[in-house]
């Protein structure tokens, strides 16, 4: 007879091993391997009896219906979700502590309860008093409003589901999935088994009716949603709220969406009365820019399908050390090291004795190489103590031999720059037949870094 086998499973990533290990070979975490009793294996190849075949459907027989969506009055959130909340879907919202997840979802709960009907907000982290204080601070429940927003401080899943049965809400918010625990599994809250079980049960409940579920997920120091990657597989949509806690801007990013495009981004600003949508992020990110300051350059990033203008600031100062410092803020260190080397070797910029600091204004994190040229020109501008023209944007990726490479969606970037009021753009030399630049914007096409620095020196003299 087949016996059940004891194996070990990582509570962080779910990797199974036949032996107890101190460190998980998959995710590298220490002391995360837990005993796991696998079900006895079935003998393959044996004819199985008493099993009815499931009925498959022909594609043509399935009615083509667009996903029905619940309209969300918060435009930026609605866009990131692909145009609203899909009934019966499960959405995961991840983010660092204190970034504003509870604030955003409380605002959403308030807005939806006013338009759609019952919303149940369950918190396992805060007391009813704290929840209601936050809600009132956000302007909900004032004027004796009768909006059906219900709050519940509870962690036990079965009780939460019983409340859902009783209230029958349109939207259920669980803040957070790491605090929920079910009696069906015998492990502590936050462990992989618990999270998987709770998310699975909530998923089942969502799919059974038209209940939309929003889960809050904590993020580990490495930046992924704590515990289980498996959670990302179970849910329909994964959103991340990110930003620098000391800055006011917050970016809401979708990394998985079964009902829409991913890599959509919504921009918010944290204010005394909660998260406020930023309708024109490019202008917001540039609002504190000092004109004619050396070491400042404007890059045009693409966040999803959306162009975004940001200011890059660089400062170079004579180093007191034999190994000068390179300090990026909002930029990858290795990228900065590479750019410094390219500037040094290909454009003879004397950076070897200089400490280098680069800052992305507004707390944004740059992930794409299209900001290379802006970073390099900000550094050149700082070391020559000569400001770049204030009506100029810099777009382009730098290669190791100092060549300027083209970037995706150049037309969208240029249109945004023109719309915000910029007049000139340094761009990589384009192939013949490119679209003409938008009205009011002239292009300075350059082949390499030297050309870009020469163009900048010529235009500001
Ligand atoms: P919170 O939503 O509790 O973060 P999370 O749930 O992601 O841990 O909010 C965190 C911060 O936001 C908190 O430090 C206070 C600030 N905040 C405001 O600035 N304005 C507001 O209106 C609210 C509700 C919070
Ligand atoms: Mg919270």
Short mmCIF file of N, CA and C in Angstrom, two decimals, residues 75 109 414 451:
data_model
loop_
_atom_site.label_atom_id
_atom_site.label_comp_id
_atom_site.label_asym_id
_atom_site.label_seq_id
_atom_site.Cartn_x
_atom_site.Cartn_y
_atom_site.Cartn_z
N UNK A 75 -10.50 57.74 -10.29
CA UNK A 75 -10.09 57.51 -11.68
C UNK A 75 -8.77 56.78 -11.85
N UNK A 109 -13.53 52.08 -0.22
CA UNK A 109 -14.70 51.54 0.46
C UNK A 109 -15.76 52.63 0.61
N UNK A 414 7.78 62.49 -26.58
CA UNK A 414 7.93 63.84 -27.12
C UNK A 414 6.63 64.63 -26.98
N UNK A 451 28.51 63.88 -28.74
CA UNK A 451 27.62 64.75 -29.51
C UNK A 451 26.60 65.42 -28.60
#
